[in-house]
PDB file of C-alpha atoms in Angstrom:
ATOM      1  CA  UNK A   1      -0.079  -0.043   0.060  1.00 39.00           C
ATOM      2  CA  UNK A   2       1.574   3.412  -0.878  1.00 38.00           C
ATOM      3  CA  UNK A   3       1.510   6.420   1.284  1.00 34.00           C
ATOM      4  CA  UNK A   4      -1.360   8.186  -0.563  1.00 36.00           C
ATOM      5  CA  UNK A   5      -3.621   5.291  -0.374  1.00 38.00           C
ATOM      6  CA  UNK A   6      -2.829   4.889   3.390  1.00 32.00           C
ATOM      7  CA  UNK A   7      -3.501   8.560   4.217  1.00 35.00           C
ATOM      8  CA  UNK A   8      -6.715   8.282   2.221  1.00 38.00           C
ATOM      9  CA  UNK A   9      -7.902   5.073   3.936  1.00 39.00           C
ATOM     10  CA  UNK A  10      -7.006   5.998   7.480  1.00 36.00           C
ATOM     11  CA  UNK A  11      -9.758   8.491   8.305  1.00 38.00           C
ATOM     12  CA  UNK A  12     -12.299   6.087   7.161  1.00 39.00           C
ATOM     13  CA  UNK A  13     -11.161   3.317   9.339  1.00 39.00           C
ATOM     14  CA  UNK A  14     -11.135   5.877  12.272  1.00 47.00           C
ATOM     15  CA  UNK A  15     -14.546   7.240  11.436  1.00 59.00           C
ATOM     16  CA  UNK A  16     -16.139   3.908  11.403  1.00 69.00           C
ATOM     17  CA  UNK A  17     -14.721   2.819  14.677  1.00 81.00           C
ATOM     18  CA  UNK A  18     -15.617   6.198  16.254  1.00 84.00           C
ATOM     19  CA  UNK A  19     -19.149   5.727  14.965  1.00 84.00           C
ATOM     20  CA  UNK A  20     -19.495   2.257  16.359  1.00 89.00           C
ATOM     21  CA  UNK A  21     -18.019   3.269  19.712  1.00 89.00           C
ATOM     22  CA  UNK A  22     -20.501   6.134  19.980  1.00 91.00           C
ATOM     23  CA  UNK A  23     -23.514   3.959  19.083  1.00 92.00           C
ATOM     24  CA  UNK A  24     -22.544   1.467  21.736  1.00 92.00           C
ATOM     25  CA  UNK A  25     -22.122   4.196  24.335  1.00 92.00           C
ATOM     26  CA  UNK A  26     -25.713   5.627  23.464  1.00 93.00           C
ATOM     27  CA  UNK A  27     -27.022   2.113  24.053  1.00 93.00           C
ATOM     28  CA  UNK A  28     -25.396   1.988  27.326  1.00 90.00           C
ATOM     29  CA  UNK A  29     -26.705   5.388  28.493  1.00 92.00           C
ATOM     30  CA  UNK A  30     -30.424   4.678  27.063  1.00 92.00           C
ATOM     31  CA  UNK A  31     -30.260   1.692  29.123  1.00 89.00           C
ATOM     32  CA  UNK A  32     -29.551   3.638  32.179  1.00 87.00           C
ATOM     33  CA  UNK A  33     -32.494   5.925  31.530  1.00 89.00           C
ATOM     34  CA  UNK A  34     -30.828   8.645  29.720  1.00 91.00           C
ATOM     35  CA  UNK A  35     -33.235   8.737  26.771  1.00 87.00           C
ATOM     36  CA  UNK A  36     -33.736  12.152  25.192  1.00 92.00           C
ATOM     37  CA  UNK A  37     -31.248  13.662  22.509  1.00 92.00           C
ATOM     38  CA  UNK A  38     -30.580  16.764  24.676  1.00 93.00           C
ATOM     39  CA  UNK A  39     -29.557  14.697  27.737  1.00 92.00           C
ATOM     40  CA  UNK A  40     -27.534  12.321  25.667  1.00 94.00           C
ATOM     41  CA  UNK A  41     -25.710  15.175  24.105  1.00 93.00           C
ATOM     42  CA  UNK A  42     -25.227  16.804  27.608  1.00 92.00           C
ATOM     43  CA  UNK A  43     -23.878  13.489  29.144  1.00 91.00           C
ATOM     44  CA  UNK A  44     -21.672  12.722  26.120  1.00 93.00           C
ATOM     45  CA  UNK A  45     -20.608  16.259  25.440  1.00 92.00           C
ATOM     46  CA  UNK A  46     -21.366  15.985  21.776  1.00 92.00           C
ATOM     47  CA  UNK A  47     -23.459  18.141  19.297  1.00 93.00           C
ATOM     48  CA  UNK A  48     -27.201  17.336  19.349  1.00 92.00           C
ATOM     49  CA  UNK A  49     -26.860  16.701  15.525  1.00 92.00           C
ATOM     50  CA  UNK A  50     -24.382  14.076  15.798  1.00 92.00           C
ATOM     51  CA  UNK A  51     -26.392  12.238  18.503  1.00 93.00           C
ATOM     52  CA  UNK A  52     -29.462  12.677  16.328  1.00 93.00           C
ATOM     53  CA  UNK A  53     -27.785  10.940  13.523  1.00 93.00           C
ATOM     54  CA  UNK A  54     -26.552   8.146  15.581  1.00 94.00           C
ATOM     55  CA  UNK A  55     -30.075   7.618  17.217  1.00 94.00           C
ATOM     56  CA  UNK A  56     -31.693   7.642  13.813  1.00 93.00           C
ATOM     57  CA  UNK A  57     -29.285   4.861  12.671  1.00 92.00           C
ATOM     58  CA  UNK A  58     -29.947   2.817  15.752  1.00 94.00           C
ATOM     59  CA  UNK A  59     -33.742   3.218  15.249  1.00 93.00           C
ATOM     60  CA  UNK A  60     -33.563   2.154  11.715  1.00 93.00           C
ATOM     61  CA  UNK A  61     -31.628  -0.980  12.630  1.00 91.00           C
ATOM     62  CA  UNK A  62     -34.020  -1.882  15.392  1.00 91.00           C
ATOM     63  CA  UNK A  63     -31.567  -1.474  18.159  1.00 93.00           C
ATOM     64  CA  UNK A  64     -33.693   1.466  19.642  1.00 94.00           C
ATOM     65  CA  UNK A  65     -37.260   2.602  19.260  1.00 90.00           C
ATOM     66  CA  UNK A  66     -38.574   6.134  19.767  1.00 91.00           C
ATOM     67  CA  UNK A  67     -41.657   7.051  21.768  1.00 91.00           C
ATOM     68  CA  UNK A  68     -42.967  10.513  20.761  1.00 89.00           C
ATOM     69  CA  UNK A  69     -42.529  13.087  23.698  1.00 86.00           C
ATOM     70  CA  UNK A  70     -40.776  10.612  25.831  1.00 89.00           C
ATOM     71  CA  UNK A  71     -37.483   9.736  24.289  1.00 92.00           C
ATOM     72  CA  UNK A  72     -35.742   6.575  23.085  1.00 93.00           C
ATOM     73  CA  UNK A  73     -35.849   3.031  24.548  1.00 92.00           C
ATOM     74  CA  UNK A  74     -34.080  -0.210  23.864  1.00 91.00           C
ATOM     75  CA  UNK A  75     -35.365  -1.942  20.836  1.00 90.00           C
ATOM     76  CA  UNK A  76     -36.574  -5.586  19.926  1.00 85.00           C
ATOM     77  CA  UNK A  77     -33.165  -6.394  18.189  1.00 86.00           C
ATOM     78  CA  UNK A  78     -31.233  -6.133  21.614  1.00 86.00           C
ATOM     79  CA  UNK A  79     -33.846  -8.578  23.174  1.00 78.00           C
ATOM     80  CA  UNK A  80     -33.172 -11.085  20.354  1.00 74.00           C
ATOM     81  CA  UNK A  81     -29.363 -10.496  20.764  1.00 79.00           C
ATOM     82  CA  UNK A  82     -29.645 -11.057  24.670  1.00 73.00           C
ATOM     83  CA  UNK A  83     -31.593 -14.142  24.223  1.00 64.00           C
ATOM     84  CA  UNK A  84     -28.968 -15.529  21.916  1.00 65.00           C
ATOM     85  CA  UNK A  85     -26.166 -14.388  24.197  1.00 65.00           C
ATOM     86  CA  UNK A  86     -27.699 -16.261  26.835  1.00 59.00           C
ATOM     87  CA  UNK A  87     -28.049 -19.307  24.792  1.00 53.00           C
ATOM     88  CA  UNK A  88     -24.391 -19.276  23.732  1.00 54.00           C
ATOM     89  CA  UNK A  89     -23.092 -18.541  27.292  1.00 62.00           C
ATOM     90  CA  UNK A  90     -21.479 -21.954  28.187  1.00 82.00           C
ATOM     91  CA  UNK A  91     -21.193 -21.051  31.935  1.00 88.00           C
ATOM     92  CA  UNK A  92     -25.057 -20.973  32.047  1.00 89.00           C
ATOM     93  CA  UNK A  93     -25.469 -24.086  30.093  1.00 88.00           C
ATOM     94  CA  UNK A  94     -23.385 -26.010  32.544  1.00 91.00           C
ATOM     95  CA  UNK A  95     -24.863 -24.343  35.529  1.00 94.00           C
ATOM     96  CA  UNK A  96     -28.530 -24.534  34.525  1.00 94.00           C
ATOM     97  CA  UNK A  97     -29.359 -28.200  35.710  1.00 95.00           C
ATOM     98  CA  UNK A  98     -27.962 -27.669  39.117  1.00 97.00           C
ATOM     99  CA  UNK A  99     -29.857 -24.212  39.223  1.00 97.00           C
ATOM    100  CA  UNK A 100     -33.180 -25.802  38.151  1.00 96.00           C
ATOM    101  CA  UNK A 101     -32.672 -28.485  40.902  1.00 96.00           C
ATOM    102  CA  UNK A 102     -32.212 -25.922  43.614  1.00 97.00           C
ATOM    103  CA  UNK A 103     -35.241 -23.842  42.296  1.00 95.00           C
ATOM    104  CA  UNK A 104     -37.592 -26.764  42.381  1.00 94.00           C
ATOM    105  CA  UNK A 105     -36.362 -27.976  45.924  1.00 95.00           C
ATOM    106  CA  UNK A 106     -36.497 -24.440  47.548  1.00 95.00           C
ATOM    107  CA  UNK A 107     -39.654 -23.311  45.351  1.00 94.00           C
ATOM    108  CA  UNK A 108     -37.918 -19.896  45.434  1.00 94.00           C
ATOM    109  CA  UNK A 109     -36.333 -17.712  42.838  1.00 94.00           C
ATOM    110  CA  UNK A 110     -32.833 -18.571  41.765  1.00 95.00           C
ATOM    111  CA  UNK A 111     -30.173 -16.245  40.257  1.00 96.00           C
ATOM    112  CA  UNK A 112     -26.813 -17.071  38.615  1.00 96.00           C
ATOM    113  CA  UNK A 113     -24.241 -14.206  37.874  1.00 94.00           C
ATOM    114  CA  UNK A 114     -20.902 -13.024  37.591  1.00 93.00           C
ATOM    115  CA  UNK A 115     -18.761  -9.967  38.568  1.00 92.00           C
ATOM    116  CA  UNK A 116     -18.189  -7.474  35.793  1.00 89.00           C
ATOM    117  CA  UNK A 117     -16.399  -4.316  36.797  1.00 88.00           C
ATOM    118  CA  UNK A 118     -17.876  -3.084  39.962  1.00 89.00           C
ATOM    119  CA  UNK A 119     -21.280  -4.874  39.262  1.00 91.00           C
ATOM    120  CA  UNK A 120     -22.977  -8.207  39.358  1.00 93.00           C
ATOM    121  CA  UNK A 121     -24.287  -9.287  35.903  1.00 91.00           C
ATOM    122  CA  UNK A 122     -27.151 -11.439  36.098  1.00 92.00           C
ATOM    123  CA  UNK A 123     -26.750 -14.328  33.512  1.00 91.00           C
ATOM    124  CA  UNK A 124     -29.737 -16.457  34.573  1.00 90.00           C
ATOM    125  CA  UNK A 125     -32.925 -16.102  36.731  1.00 92.00           C
ATOM    126  CA  UNK A 126     -35.374 -18.907  37.417  1.00 92.00           C
ATOM    127  CA  UNK A 127     -38.590 -18.023  38.886  1.00 85.00           C
ATOM    128  CA  UNK A 128     -39.705 -19.921  41.831  1.00 78.00           C
ATOM    129  CA  UNK A 129     -43.089 -21.616  42.424  1.00 79.00           C
ATOM    130  CA  UNK A 130     -44.483 -18.823  44.564  1.00 73.00           C
ATOM    131  CA  UNK A 131     -45.558 -16.534  41.860  1.00 64.00           C
ATOM    132  CA  UNK A 132     -43.401 -13.620  43.383  1.00 64.00           C
ATOM    133  CA  UNK A 133     -42.375 -10.452  41.371  1.00 65.00           C
ATOM    134  CA  UNK A 134     -39.034  -8.774  41.842  1.00 67.00           C
ATOM    135  CA  UNK A 135     -36.999  -6.394  39.682  1.00 67.00           C
ATOM    136  CA  UNK A 136     -34.068  -8.522  39.106  1.00 68.00           C
ATOM    137  CA  UNK A 137     -33.929 -10.068  35.436  1.00 72.00           C
ATOM    138  CA  UNK A 138     -31.355 -11.903  33.249  1.00 76.00           C
ATOM    139  CA  UNK A 139     -29.091  -9.380  31.785  1.00 77.00           C
ATOM    140  CA  UNK A 140     -29.333  -6.671  34.494  1.00 83.00           C
ATOM    141  CA  UNK A 141     -26.659  -5.216  36.449  1.00 86.00           C
ATOM    142  CA  UNK A 142     -26.522  -4.214  40.223  1.00 88.00           C
ATOM    143  CA  UNK A 143     -23.682  -2.629  42.363  1.00 90.00           C
ATOM    144  CA  UNK A 144     -21.841  -5.792  43.666  1.00 93.00           C
ATOM    145  CA  UNK A 145     -22.011  -5.011  47.156  1.00 93.00           C
ATOM    146  CA  UNK A 146     -25.945  -4.441  47.121  1.00 91.00           C
ATOM    147  CA  UNK A 147     -26.387  -7.965  46.565  1.00 93.00           C
ATOM    148  CA  UNK A 148     -25.651 -11.402  48.254  1.00 96.00           C
ATOM    149  CA  UNK A 149     -24.162 -12.555  44.832  1.00 96.00           C
ATOM    150  CA  UNK A 150     -21.755  -9.941  44.749  1.00 96.00           C
ATOM    151  CA  UNK A 151     -20.688 -10.312  48.525  1.00 96.00           C
ATOM    152  CA  UNK A 152     -20.267 -14.127  47.983  1.00 97.00           C
ATOM    153  CA  UNK A 153     -17.892 -13.448  45.043  1.00 97.00           C
ATOM    154  CA  UNK A 154     -15.938 -10.498  46.744  1.00 96.00           C
ATOM    155  CA  UNK A 155     -15.490 -12.245  50.135  1.00 95.00           C
ATOM    156  CA  UNK A 156     -12.657 -14.443  48.762  1.00 90.00           C
ATOM    157  CA  UNK A 157     -11.061 -11.658  46.955  1.00 91.00           C
ATOM    158  CA  UNK A 158      -8.366  -9.270  48.057  1.00 91.00           C
ATOM    159  CA  UNK A 159      -9.697  -6.845  50.876  1.00 93.00           C
ATOM    160  CA  UNK A 160      -7.699  -4.055  49.325  1.00 94.00           C
ATOM    161  CA  UNK A 161     -10.196  -4.077  46.539  1.00 93.00           C
ATOM    162  CA  UNK A 162     -13.194  -3.926  48.728  1.00 95.00           C
ATOM    163  CA  UNK A 163     -13.066   0.079  49.248  1.00 94.00           C
ATOM    164  CA  UNK A 164     -13.567   0.695  45.385  1.00 93.00           C
ATOM    165  CA  UNK A 165     -16.575  -1.698  45.368  1.00 92.00           C
ATOM    166  CA  UNK A 166     -18.108   0.244  48.236  1.00 93.00           C
ATOM    167  CA  UNK A 167     -17.409   3.717  46.611  1.00 91.00           C
ATOM    168  CA  UNK A 168     -19.201   2.478  43.558  1.00 88.00           C
ATOM    169  CA  UNK A 169     -22.079   1.369  45.585  1.00 88.00           C
ATOM    170  CA  UNK A 170     -22.380   4.856  47.062  1.00 87.00           C
ATOM    171  CA  UNK A 171     -22.214   6.545  43.667  1.00 83.00           C
ATOM    172  CA  UNK A 172     -24.961   4.434  42.084  1.00 78.00           C
ATOM    173  CA  UNK A 173     -27.041   4.772  45.248  1.00 71.00           C
ATOM    174  CA  UNK A 174     -30.249   7.009  44.542  1.00 65.00           C
ATOM    175  CA  UNK A 175     -31.857   7.910  47.879  1.00 63.00           C
ATOM    176  CA  UNK A 176     -35.598   7.252  47.774  1.00 59.00           C
ATOM    177  CA  UNK A 177     -38.344   6.218  49.995  1.00 53.00           C
ATOM    178  CA  UNK A 178     -38.126   2.734  48.535  1.00 65.00           C
ATOM    179  CA  UNK A 179     -34.434   2.280  48.542  1.00 70.00           C
ATOM    180  CA  UNK A 180     -32.701   0.711  51.560  1.00 80.00           C
ATOM    181  CA  UNK A 181     -29.864   2.893  52.788  1.00 84.00           C
ATOM    182  CA  UNK A 182     -26.288   1.839  51.989  1.00 88.00           C
ATOM    183  CA  UNK A 183     -24.284   0.117  54.782  1.00 90.00           C
ATOM    184  CA  UNK A 184     -21.108   1.849  55.914  1.00 92.00           C
ATOM    185  CA  UNK A 185     -17.857   0.207  54.752  1.00 93.00           C
ATOM    186  CA  UNK A 186     -17.219  -1.102  58.284  1.00 95.00           C
ATOM    187  CA  UNK A 187     -20.485  -3.061  57.950  1.00 94.00           C
ATOM    188  CA  UNK A 188     -19.965  -4.388  54.655  1.00 94.00           C
ATOM    189  CA  UNK A 189     -16.236  -5.286  55.642  1.00 95.00           C
ATOM    190  CA  UNK A 190     -17.767  -7.385  58.422  1.00 95.00           C
ATOM    191  CA  UNK A 191     -20.231  -9.006  56.115  1.00 95.00           C
ATOM    192  CA  UNK A 192     -17.472  -9.897  53.698  1.00 96.00           C
ATOM    193  CA  UNK A 193     -15.239 -11.416  56.536  1.00 96.00           C
ATOM    194  CA  UNK A 194     -17.998 -13.525  57.760  1.00 96.00           C
ATOM    195  CA  UNK A 195     -19.052 -14.465  54.388  1.00 96.00           C
ATOM    196  CA  UNK A 196     -15.762 -15.896  53.591  1.00 95.00           C
ATOM    197  CA  UNK A 197     -15.496 -17.752  56.938  1.00 95.00           C
ATOM    198  CA  UNK A 198     -19.002 -19.436  56.692  1.00 95.00           C
ATOM    199  CA  UNK A 199     -18.821 -19.920  52.797  1.00 95.00           C
ATOM    200  CA  UNK A 200     -21.997 -18.067  51.775  1.00 97.00           C
ATOM    201  CA  UNK A 201     -23.469 -14.527  52.190  1.00 97.00           C
ATOM    202  CA  UNK A 202     -26.668 -12.946  52.944  1.00 96.00           C
ATOM    203  CA  UNK A 203     -28.659  -9.914  51.857  1.00 93.00           C
ATOM    204  CA  UNK A 204     -30.860  -8.815  54.516  1.00 92.00           C
ATOM    205  CA  UNK A 205     -33.154  -6.467  52.648  1.00 88.00           C
ATOM    206  CA  UNK A 206     -30.080  -4.420  51.510  1.00 85.00           C
ATOM    207  CA  UNK A 207     -30.961  -4.272  47.729  1.00 83.00           C
ATOM    208  CA  UNK A 208     -34.745  -4.236  47.946  1.00 85.00           C
ATOM    209  CA  UNK A 209     -37.137  -3.747  50.820  1.00 86.00           C
ATOM    210  CA  UNK A 210     -38.911  -7.087  51.640  1.00 88.00           C
ATOM    211  CA  UNK A 211     -36.416  -9.196  49.557  1.00 91.00           C
ATOM    212  CA  UNK A 212     -33.915 -11.472  51.256  1.00 94.00           C
ATOM    213  CA  UNK A 213     -31.285 -13.525  49.513  1.00 95.00           C
ATOM    214  CA  UNK A 214     -28.712 -16.291  50.415  1.00 97.00           C
ATOM    215  CA  UNK A 215     -25.733 -16.883  47.959  1.00 97.00           C
ATOM    216  CA  UNK A 216     -22.618 -18.892  47.586  1.00 98.00           C
ATOM    217  CA  UNK A 217     -19.727 -18.254  45.153  1.00 97.00           C
ATOM    218  CA  UNK A 218     -18.614 -20.786  42.355  1.00 96.00           C
ATOM    219  CA  UNK A 219     -14.752 -21.099  42.769  1.00 93.00           C
ATOM    220  CA  UNK A 220     -12.235 -22.213  40.301  1.00 88.00           C
ATOM    221  CA  UNK A 221      -9.188 -24.488  40.843  1.00 82.00           C
ATOM    222  CA  UNK A 222      -7.294 -21.562  42.152  1.00 80.00           C
ATOM    223  CA  UNK A 223      -9.873 -20.660  44.749  1.00 86.00           C
ATOM    224  CA  UNK A 224     -11.017 -17.621  42.913  1.00 87.00           C
ATOM    225  CA  UNK A 225     -14.645 -16.766  42.637  1.00 93.00           C
ATOM    226  CA  UNK A 226     -15.803 -16.945  39.021  1.00 92.00           C
ATOM    227  CA  UNK A 227     -19.550 -16.706  39.526  1.00 95.00           C
ATOM    228  CA  UNK A 228     -22.325 -17.033  42.097  1.00 97.00           C
ATOM    229  CA  UNK A 229     -25.743 -18.810  42.805  1.00 98.00           C
ATOM    230  CA  UNK A 230     -28.535 -17.425  44.925  1.00 97.00           C
ATOM    231  CA  UNK A 231     -31.844 -18.185  46.428  1.00 97.00           C
ATOM    232  CA  UNK A 232     -34.173 -15.133  46.764  1.00 94.00           C
ATOM    233  CA  UNK A 233     -37.619 -14.780  48.287  1.00 93.00           C
ATOM    234  CA  UNK A 234     -39.819 -12.148  50.053  1.00 92.00           C
ATOM    235  CA  UNK A 235     -39.245 -11.993  53.712  1.00 92.00           C
ATOM    236  CA  UNK A 236     -42.460 -13.898  54.670  1.00 92.00           C
ATOM    237  CA  UNK A 237     -40.695 -16.936  53.246  1.00 93.00           C
ATOM    238  CA  UNK A 238     -37.196 -15.954  54.351  1.00 93.00           C
ATOM    239  CA  UNK A 239     -37.118 -15.733  58.082  1.00 94.00           C
ATOM    240  CA  UNK A 240     -33.583 -15.777  59.722  1.00 92.00           C
ATOM    241  CA  UNK A 241     -33.795 -19.412  60.511  1.00 94.00           C
ATOM    242  CA  UNK A 242     -34.550 -20.440  57.017  1.00 95.00           C
ATOM    243  CA  UNK A 243     -31.858 -18.395  55.589  1.00 94.00           C
ATOM    244  CA  UNK A 244     -29.189 -19.770  57.805  1.00 93.00           C
ATOM    245  CA  UNK A 245     -30.548 -23.275  56.963  1.00 93.00           C
ATOM    246  CA  UNK A 246     -30.333 -22.379  53.095  1.00 96.00           C
ATOM    247  CA  UNK A 247     -26.686 -21.469  53.287  1.00 96.00           C
ATOM    248  CA  UNK A 248     -25.316 -25.036  53.257  1.00 96.00           C
ATOM    249  CA  UNK A 249     -27.631 -25.997  50.421  1.00 97.00           C
ATOM    250  CA  UNK A 250     -26.797 -23.139  48.314  1.00 97.00           C
ATOM    251  CA  UNK A 251     -23.117 -23.682  48.863  1.00 97.00           C
ATOM    252  CA  UNK A 252     -23.360 -27.510  47.928  1.00 97.00           C
ATOM    253  CA  UNK A 253     -25.119 -26.168  44.518  1.00 97.00           C
ATOM    254  CA  UNK A 254     -22.237 -23.918  43.959  1.00 97.00           C
ATOM    255  CA  UNK A 255     -19.647 -26.558  44.542  1.00 96.00           C
ATOM    256  CA  UNK A 256     -21.442 -28.924  42.250  1.00 96.00           C
ATOM    257  CA  UNK A 257     -21.257 -26.265  39.561  1.00 95.00           C
ATOM    258  CA  UNK A 258     -17.610 -25.660  40.146  1.00 94.00           C
ATOM    259  CA  UNK A 259     -16.821 -29.424  39.827  1.00 93.00           C
ATOM    260  CA  UNK A 260     -18.849 -29.497  36.637  1.00 92.00           C
ATOM    261  CA  UNK A 261     -17.043 -26.698  35.193  1.00 86.00           C
ATOM    262  CA  UNK A 262     -13.638 -28.147  36.188  1.00 82.00           C
ATOM    263  CA  UNK A 263     -14.592 -31.395  34.269  1.00 73.00           C
ATOM    264  CA  UNK A 264     -15.345 -29.391  31.191  1.00 62.00           C
ATOM    265  CA  UNK A 265     -11.993 -27.372  31.360  1.00 54.00           C
TER     266      UNK A 265
END
């Protein structure tokens, strides 16, 4: 390739990469509720005309849809891709039989997730048999230290990393009448130490009022957490005595998943 061709082609590659990055960034902001061109332009510090062009392209391809006078929302194309991603996730495929057995036995909702940055990414949610509704869903994210799964995975990790997770929790917390208060770092540090000692963690209505959870980490051969499984229900089905009894059962499920993963490695 001569110098002239290189100089002519280089901006095209840059522009395409920049456009892709901008589109993906917009999808992430819309997922967080920033849904108008004005708000997106302010957040991303870009001209509204640039945002408008990218939004129009995303709508045309089905990744977003526009609701007049309300803004933009995630489109059906993303639902399709999310379902395919879940189907192609080998971790979920291996864990699913154990998760289904746990859900059938406890009659409660079972979650399976991994740490992704400072969040827990929910890979799988199996509804229990009690017809209860909760805000969690496959593909959603929550600050790690607001969840039993996050605490279960962080408990075995370097304590020096814990303050950064607590700082992230504080940044993402939105004070509201229906939002539980954030625990202090000292309280969460004690939770993590106790979780590591017993082998499972608890969520005592820390993420959502009226909802309690028990979780255990799935460990790899090096003793590092790679995922977590949890049992979740409303407080009426989760008295303290039952939560403590469930701990061992949830841990046995997590250990069984870990063994199955090691066999496939």
